[in-house]
Short mmCIF file of C-alpha atoms and ligand atoms in Angstrom, two decimals:
data_model
loop_
_atom_site.label_atom_id
_atom_site.label_comp_id
_atom_site.label_asym_id
_atom_site.label_seq_id
_atom_site.Cartn_x
_atom_site.Cartn_y
_atom_site.Cartn_z
CA UNK A 1 104.53 73.15 115.47
CA UNK A 2 107.71 71.11 115.33
CA UNK A 3 110.59 73.57 115.98
CA UNK A 4 112.93 71.60 113.72
CA UNK A 5 110.48 72.11 110.88
CA UNK A 6 110.67 75.89 111.38
CA UNK A 7 114.46 75.59 111.11
CA UNK A 8 113.95 74.09 107.65
CA UNK A 9 111.74 77.03 106.75
CA UNK A 10 114.46 79.44 107.95
CA UNK A 11 116.95 77.73 105.65
CA UNK A 12 114.82 77.60 102.51
CA UNK A 13 113.41 81.13 102.56
CA UNK A 14 115.12 83.71 100.35
CA UNK A 15 116.53 86.53 102.48
CA UNK A 16 118.20 89.91 102.15
CA UNK A 17 121.07 90.88 104.43
CA UNK A 18 121.16 94.62 105.16
CA UNK A 19 123.71 94.97 107.96
CA UNK A 20 127.02 93.37 107.13
CA UNK A 21 130.46 94.95 107.51
CA UNK A 22 132.61 93.29 104.88
CA UNK A 23 135.69 93.67 107.12
CA UNK A 24 133.72 91.81 109.80
CA UNK A 25 133.44 88.75 107.55
CA UNK A 26 137.22 88.20 107.71
CA UNK A 27 137.45 84.69 109.15
CA UNK A 28 140.56 83.84 111.23
CA UNK A 29 141.75 81.32 108.60
CA UNK A 30 141.68 84.01 105.91
CA UNK A 31 143.31 86.53 108.27
CA UNK A 32 146.27 84.16 108.64
CA UNK A 33 146.37 83.39 104.91
CA UNK A 34 146.42 87.08 103.95
CA UNK A 35 148.94 87.92 106.69
CA UNK A 36 151.29 85.33 105.21
CA UNK A 37 150.66 86.52 101.64
CA UNK A 38 151.42 90.13 102.65
CA UNK A 39 154.33 89.31 104.99
CA UNK A 40 152.51 90.69 108.03
CA UNK A 41 153.15 89.20 111.47
CA UNK A 42 150.00 88.70 113.53
CA UNK A 43 150.24 88.87 117.34
CA UNK A 44 148.67 85.38 117.62
CA UNK A 45 150.37 82.00 117.33
CA UNK A 46 147.60 80.41 115.28
CA UNK A 47 143.91 80.45 114.29
CA UNK A 48 142.84 78.90 117.61
CA UNK A 49 144.66 81.55 119.65
CA UNK A 50 143.09 84.29 117.53
CA UNK A 51 139.62 82.83 117.90
CA UNK A 52 140.14 82.51 121.65
CA UNK A 53 140.74 86.28 121.77
CA UNK A 54 137.20 86.92 120.50
CA UNK A 55 135.81 87.60 123.97
CA UNK A 56 134.39 91.09 124.02
CA UNK A 57 133.21 93.24 126.89
CA UNK A 58 131.60 95.90 124.77
CA UNK A 59 131.62 97.51 121.32
CA UNK A 60 135.01 99.21 121.81
CA UNK A 61 136.83 96.04 122.85
CA UNK A 62 135.54 94.42 119.64
CA UNK A 63 136.43 97.43 117.46
CA UNK A 64 140.05 97.35 118.69
CA UNK A 65 140.43 93.80 117.39
CA UNK A 66 138.37 94.41 114.26
CA UNK A 67 140.51 97.37 113.13
CA UNK A 68 143.77 95.59 113.82
CA UNK A 69 142.53 92.46 112.00
CA UNK A 70 141.72 94.54 108.91
CA UNK A 71 145.42 95.42 108.55
CA UNK A 72 146.02 92.16 106.62
CA UNK A 73 143.88 93.54 103.76
CA UNK A 74 146.34 95.16 101.39
CA UNK A 75 145.81 94.33 97.70
CA UNK A 76 142.79 94.46 95.41
CA UNK A 77 142.87 90.64 95.40
CA UNK A 78 142.64 90.61 99.24
CA UNK A 79 139.45 92.68 99.11
CA UNK A 80 138.16 90.44 96.32
CA UNK A 81 138.86 87.23 98.29
CA UNK A 82 137.24 88.65 101.42
CA UNK A 83 134.09 89.71 99.60
CA UNK A 84 133.82 86.58 97.48
CA UNK A 85 134.09 84.38 100.59
CA UNK A 86 131.25 86.31 102.23
CA UNK A 87 129.07 86.03 99.10
CA UNK A 88 129.59 82.27 98.85
CA UNK A 89 128.83 81.80 102.56
CA UNK A 90 125.74 84.03 102.46
CA UNK A 91 124.53 82.26 99.31
CA UNK A 92 124.64 78.96 101.24
CA UNK A 93 122.16 80.56 103.69
CA UNK A 94 119.86 81.57 100.82
CA UNK A 95 120.80 85.23 101.10
CA UNK A 96 119.89 86.41 97.61
CA UNK A 97 120.57 90.11 98.12
CA UNK A 98 123.13 91.86 100.35
CA UNK A 99 123.63 95.53 101.20
CA UNK A 100 127.22 95.67 102.32
CA UNK A 101 129.11 98.21 104.44
CA UNK A 102 132.76 98.99 103.96
CA UNK A 103 134.97 101.30 106.04
CA UNK A 104 137.36 103.07 103.62
CA UNK A 105 138.96 105.15 106.39
CA UNK A 106 140.27 101.98 108.07
CA UNK A 107 142.27 101.30 104.92
CA UNK A 108 143.19 104.73 103.54
CA UNK A 109 144.67 105.61 106.96
CA UNK A 110 147.16 102.73 106.34
CA UNK A 111 148.07 104.01 102.89
CA UNK A 112 145.77 101.68 100.91
CA UNK A 113 144.20 103.47 97.96
CA UNK A 114 140.42 103.94 97.98
CA UNK A 115 140.31 102.44 94.46
CA UNK A 116 142.10 99.27 95.64
CA UNK A 117 139.42 98.68 98.27
CA UNK A 118 136.49 99.54 96.04
CA UNK A 119 137.77 97.64 92.98
CA UNK A 120 138.31 94.41 94.93
CA UNK A 121 134.92 94.53 96.63
CA UNK A 122 133.08 95.53 93.44
CA UNK A 123 134.73 92.84 91.32
CA UNK A 124 133.62 90.15 93.79
CA UNK A 125 130.08 91.55 93.87
CA UNK A 126 129.95 91.49 90.07
CA UNK A 127 131.08 87.84 90.13
CA UNK A 128 128.52 87.05 92.84
CA UNK A 129 125.81 88.39 90.55
CA UNK A 130 127.09 86.47 87.55
CA UNK A 131 127.88 83.16 89.27
CA UNK A 132 125.46 83.05 92.21
CA UNK A 133 122.65 85.31 90.99
CA UNK A 134 123.16 87.38 94.14
CA UNK A 135 122.37 91.09 93.91
CA UNK A 136 123.98 93.73 96.12
CA UNK A 137 124.32 97.37 97.10
CA UNK A 138 127.42 98.98 98.54
CA UNK A 139 127.27 101.42 101.46
CA UNK A 140 130.30 103.53 102.36
CA UNK A 141 130.52 104.04 106.13
CA UNK A 142 132.11 106.96 107.92
CA UNK A 143 133.87 106.15 111.19
CA UNK A 144 132.17 108.21 113.87
CA UNK A 145 135.18 108.25 116.23
CA UNK A 146 136.93 110.37 113.57
CA UNK A 147 136.05 113.99 112.90
CA UNK A 148 133.46 115.34 110.47
CA UNK A 149 136.35 116.98 108.55
CA UNK A 150 137.91 113.55 108.04
CA UNK A 151 134.52 112.34 106.81
CA UNK A 152 134.43 115.20 104.29
CA UNK A 153 137.94 114.25 103.12
CA UNK A 154 136.78 110.66 102.56
CA UNK A 155 133.75 111.86 100.61
CA UNK A 156 136.10 113.95 98.47
CA UNK A 157 138.30 110.89 97.80
CA UNK A 158 135.18 108.88 96.93
CA UNK A 159 133.91 111.54 94.55
CA UNK A 160 135.12 109.93 91.28
CA UNK A 161 133.52 106.64 92.34
CA UNK A 162 130.12 107.80 93.60
CA UNK A 163 128.26 106.00 90.80
CA UNK A 164 129.49 102.70 92.28
CA UNK A 165 128.20 103.54 95.78
CA UNK A 166 124.54 103.26 96.69
CA UNK A 167 124.56 105.15 99.96
CA UNK A 168 126.43 106.11 103.08
CA UNK A 169 126.43 104.88 106.66
CA UNK A 170 127.83 105.73 110.07
CA UNK A 171 129.56 103.17 112.27
CA UNK A 172 132.29 102.63 114.93
CA UNK A 173 132.13 103.73 118.59
CA UNK A 174 128.74 105.25 119.28
CA UNK A 175 129.18 106.57 122.83
CA UNK A 176 130.16 110.24 122.78
CA UNK A 177 129.87 110.39 118.98
CA UNK A 178 126.26 111.48 118.41
CA UNK A 179 124.63 111.78 114.98
CA UNK A 180 124.67 115.59 115.28
CA UNK A 181 128.47 115.50 114.92
CA UNK A 182 127.93 114.56 111.24
CA UNK A 183 124.98 116.82 110.36
CA UNK A 184 126.79 118.79 107.62
CA UNK A 185 128.43 115.71 106.10
CA UNK A 186 125.13 113.88 105.76
CA UNK A 187 123.49 117.02 104.37
CA UNK A 188 126.18 117.06 101.67
CA UNK A 189 125.62 113.35 100.95
CA UNK A 190 121.89 114.02 100.56
CA UNK A 191 122.63 116.83 98.13
CA UNK A 192 124.72 114.32 96.13
CA UNK A 193 121.73 111.95 96.01
CA UNK A 194 123.20 109.36 98.38
CA UNK A 195 120.66 107.79 100.73
CA UNK A 196 121.86 107.28 104.30
CA UNK A 197 121.68 104.79 107.13
CA UNK A 198 123.33 105.03 110.56
CA UNK A 199 124.16 102.83 113.49
CA UNK A 200 122.16 104.20 116.40
CA UNK A 201 120.78 102.86 119.66
CA UNK A 202 123.25 99.96 119.85
CA UNK A 203 125.22 101.30 122.82
CA UNK A 204 124.01 104.88 122.45
CA UNK A 205 120.70 106.10 123.88
CA UNK A 206 117.31 106.16 122.16
CA UNK A 207 117.80 109.89 121.53
CA UNK A 208 120.58 109.00 119.04
CA UNK A 209 117.98 107.10 117.00
CA UNK A 210 115.72 110.15 116.98
CA UNK A 211 118.67 112.35 115.93
CA UNK A 212 119.72 109.93 113.20
CA UNK A 213 116.19 110.20 111.81
CA UNK A 214 115.68 113.94 112.25
CA UNK A 215 119.17 115.34 111.72
CA UNK A 216 120.82 112.79 109.41
CA UNK A 217 117.49 111.87 107.76
CA UNK A 218 118.43 108.22 107.48
CA UNK A 219 116.25 105.65 105.68
CA UNK A 220 116.99 102.83 108.13
CA UNK A 221 118.47 102.46 111.60
CA UNK A 222 121.27 99.94 112.11
CA UNK A 223 120.70 98.08 115.38
CA UNK A 224 118.25 100.52 117.02
CA UNK A 225 117.43 98.06 119.80
CA UNK A 226 117.52 100.73 122.51
CA UNK A 227 114.40 102.29 120.96
CA UNK A 228 112.42 100.33 123.56
CA UNK A 229 113.54 102.87 126.17
CA UNK A 230 111.25 105.40 124.43
CA UNK A 231 107.73 104.03 123.74
CA UNK A 232 106.88 107.07 121.57
CA UNK A 233 109.87 106.23 119.39
CA UNK A 234 108.78 102.59 118.98
CA UNK A 235 105.39 103.89 117.91
CA UNK A 236 107.04 106.28 115.45
CA UNK A 237 109.24 103.53 113.94
CA UNK A 238 106.18 101.34 113.37
CA UNK A 239 103.98 104.19 112.10
CA UNK A 240 106.60 105.66 109.74
CA UNK A 241 107.75 102.19 108.64
CA UNK A 242 111.39 102.88 109.52
CA UNK A 243 113.26 99.57 109.39
CA UNK A 244 115.71 98.35 112.03
CA UNK A 245 118.61 96.15 110.92
CA UNK A 246 118.93 94.09 114.09
CA UNK A 247 121.93 91.80 114.71
CA UNK A 248 121.07 89.43 117.56
CA UNK A 249 124.33 87.46 117.90
CA UNK A 250 126.29 90.72 117.71
CA UNK A 251 124.14 92.18 120.51
CA UNK A 252 124.83 89.09 122.60
CA UNK A 253 128.60 89.06 121.95
CA UNK A 254 128.97 92.79 122.72
CA UNK A 255 126.80 92.64 125.84
CA UNK A 256 124.12 94.91 124.42
CA UNK A 257 121.86 92.16 125.81
CA UNK A 258 122.95 89.81 128.59
CA UNK A 259 121.01 86.83 127.21
CA UNK A 260 119.42 86.18 123.84
CA UNK A 261 116.10 85.26 125.45
CA UNK A 262 116.00 88.83 126.83
CA UNK A 263 116.33 90.36 123.34
CA UNK A 264 113.50 92.71 122.31
CA UNK A 265 113.47 91.63 118.64
CA UNK A 266 110.25 89.64 118.90
CA UNK A 267 108.46 92.33 120.92
CA UNK A 268 109.43 94.98 118.36
CA UNK A 269 108.29 92.73 115.53
CA UNK A 270 104.93 92.22 117.24
CA UNK A 271 104.68 95.98 117.87
CA UNK A 272 104.67 96.37 114.08
CA UNK A 273 108.25 97.59 113.63
CA UNK A 274 109.90 96.51 110.37
CA UNK A 275 112.55 94.40 112.09
CA UNK A 276 115.17 92.60 110.01
CA UNK A 277 117.79 90.06 111.16
CA UNK A 278 121.42 90.37 110.09
CA UNK A 279 124.89 89.14 110.99
CA UNK A 280 126.88 92.43 111.40
CA UNK A 281 130.41 90.95 111.71
CA UNK A 282 129.83 87.21 111.34
CA UNK A 283 133.48 86.15 111.61
CA UNK A 284 133.69 87.74 115.07
CA UNK A 285 130.21 87.11 116.47
CA UNK A 286 129.80 83.42 115.77
CA UNK A 287 127.32 83.26 112.96
CA UNK A 288 125.95 84.22 109.58
CA UNK A 289 122.35 84.97 108.61
CA UNK A 290 120.78 81.59 109.36
CA UNK A 291 122.75 81.17 112.60
CA UNK A 292 121.17 84.43 113.79
CA UNK A 293 117.67 83.36 112.78
CA UNK A 294 118.07 79.87 114.25
CA UNK A 295 119.40 81.26 117.55
CA UNK A 296 116.41 83.63 117.76
CA UNK A 297 113.99 80.84 116.95
CA UNK A 298 115.37 78.86 119.89
CA UNK A 299 115.77 81.71 122.41
CA UNK A 300 112.75 83.82 121.53
CA UNK A 301 110.41 81.08 120.37
CA UNK A 302 109.84 82.58 116.94
CA UNK A 303 107.06 80.79 115.08
CA UNK A 304 106.61 80.30 111.33
CA UNK A 305 104.67 83.56 110.92
CA UNK A 306 107.48 85.49 112.66
CA UNK A 307 110.11 83.91 110.45
CA UNK A 308 108.16 84.64 107.27
CA UNK A 309 107.56 88.23 108.42
CA UNK A 310 111.28 88.76 109.07
CA UNK A 311 112.14 87.44 105.58
CA UNK A 312 109.46 89.68 104.02
CA UNK A 313 110.79 92.67 106.01
CA UNK A 314 114.32 92.09 104.75
CA UNK A 315 113.17 92.86 101.21
CA UNK A 316 110.75 95.61 102.27
CA UNK A 317 113.63 97.40 104.03
CA UNK A 318 116.09 96.86 101.16
CA UNK A 319 117.07 99.33 98.46
CA UNK A 320 115.94 96.97 95.71
CA UNK A 321 113.55 98.30 93.06
CA UNK A 322 109.88 97.89 93.97
CA UNK A 323 109.28 95.23 91.31
CA UNK A 324 112.22 93.16 92.60
CA UNK A 325 110.97 93.49 96.19
CA UNK A 326 107.55 92.26 95.13
CA UNK A 327 109.03 89.38 93.16
CA UNK A 328 110.99 88.13 96.20
CA UNK A 329 108.07 88.66 98.57
CA UNK A 330 105.79 86.67 96.22
CA UNK A 331 108.43 83.94 96.21
CA UNK A 332 108.53 83.93 100.03
CA UNK A 333 104.72 83.66 100.12
CA UNK A 334 104.80 80.73 97.69
CA UNK A 335 107.55 78.86 99.58
CA UNK A 336 105.84 79.44 102.96
CA UNK A 337 102.52 78.13 101.64
CA UNK A 338 104.15 75.04 100.16
CA UNK A 339 105.97 74.47 103.46
CA UNK A 340 102.71 74.76 105.46
CA UNK A 341 100.96 72.30 103.18
CA UNK A 342 103.81 69.87 103.64
CA UNK A 343 103.56 70.21 107.44
CA UNK A 344 99.84 69.50 107.38
CA UNK A 345 100.31 66.44 105.20
CA UNK A 346 102.81 64.93 107.67
N1 HPA B 401 128.76 98.88 115.62
C1 HPA B 401 129.47 99.93 115.25
N2 HPA B 401 130.47 99.86 114.38
C2 HPA B 401 130.75 98.68 113.84
C3 HPA B 401 130.04 97.55 114.19
C4 HPA B 401 128.99 97.66 115.12
O1 HPA B 401 128.28 96.70 115.48
N3 HPA B 401 130.58 96.54 113.47
C5 HPA B 401 131.58 97.05 112.72
N4 HPA B 401 131.69 98.35 112.96
ZN1 ZN B 402 127.23 97.13 112.43
#
């Protein structure tokens, strides 16, 4: 099989993105534009200097930059522009559905109203549906380096807006902040009918994945790549069809893996785990959806069946209605068959 031909397949398949922090889609150019608009002085001379600072040792060194970068987001229009830019960029990669994280605590701690954040993001997502046909879900993340009490306070603030949120997540520094720290908060979210996901097994141990499943009762695991350290857990993920939202270029940039060809994504896929591919914080990690898939195709030697399976999984793992999942999966099957016929004819 001609590898370039598989790259075409990657580009034309419809895909769902399930692990995307909207604040992580803030490109340096927009960071400078918004800083100027809001009269904020950035500690970098220009876009090039900022981009040059994107050399991370680990998750925390990235988070330090990511939180300070988010300080340029002030008005509803800023959150709109940020979200709209992501939707347009994802649409160019044939992402037809996105389940998007936002971190309200990063903004409310700076005195930005919860409604300002939510209104800007929601308005862009409504426009993305109307103008690009792109569907979405919104997931409110709690920052795990903060306390459970602060999480409860955020949930309280979000209370009038819960109808506009589709679920909750858990992100930020994983080490020393285990899922058990948020047991009561996630129990409350469940009682409110909010499904949950959590980052686990990115830098934290495999036991954090088990705890996210058993204590927080999450529907999906974000990252989860350290599951391989526990073969029983890999078996459980496959058997119970618990999806992983894997972010290969993120893992590379944050030294979760030393080289992309050492990534366990393909092994997990072949072990029957519902693996999906996502961009996490594309402005910081050097790529959007297709960049991640193309890099994995090159480094891991993904073939056409792998690529089709990953696209199918992205809808399987999504929170779309069953009939919409089936519709997209039928579409993937049709496009893949047409593509194969074209290859044979050449
Ligand atoms: N891990 C944890 N928290 C995050 C990440 C991540 O990869 N990206 C943005 N917040
Ligand atoms: Zn993430």
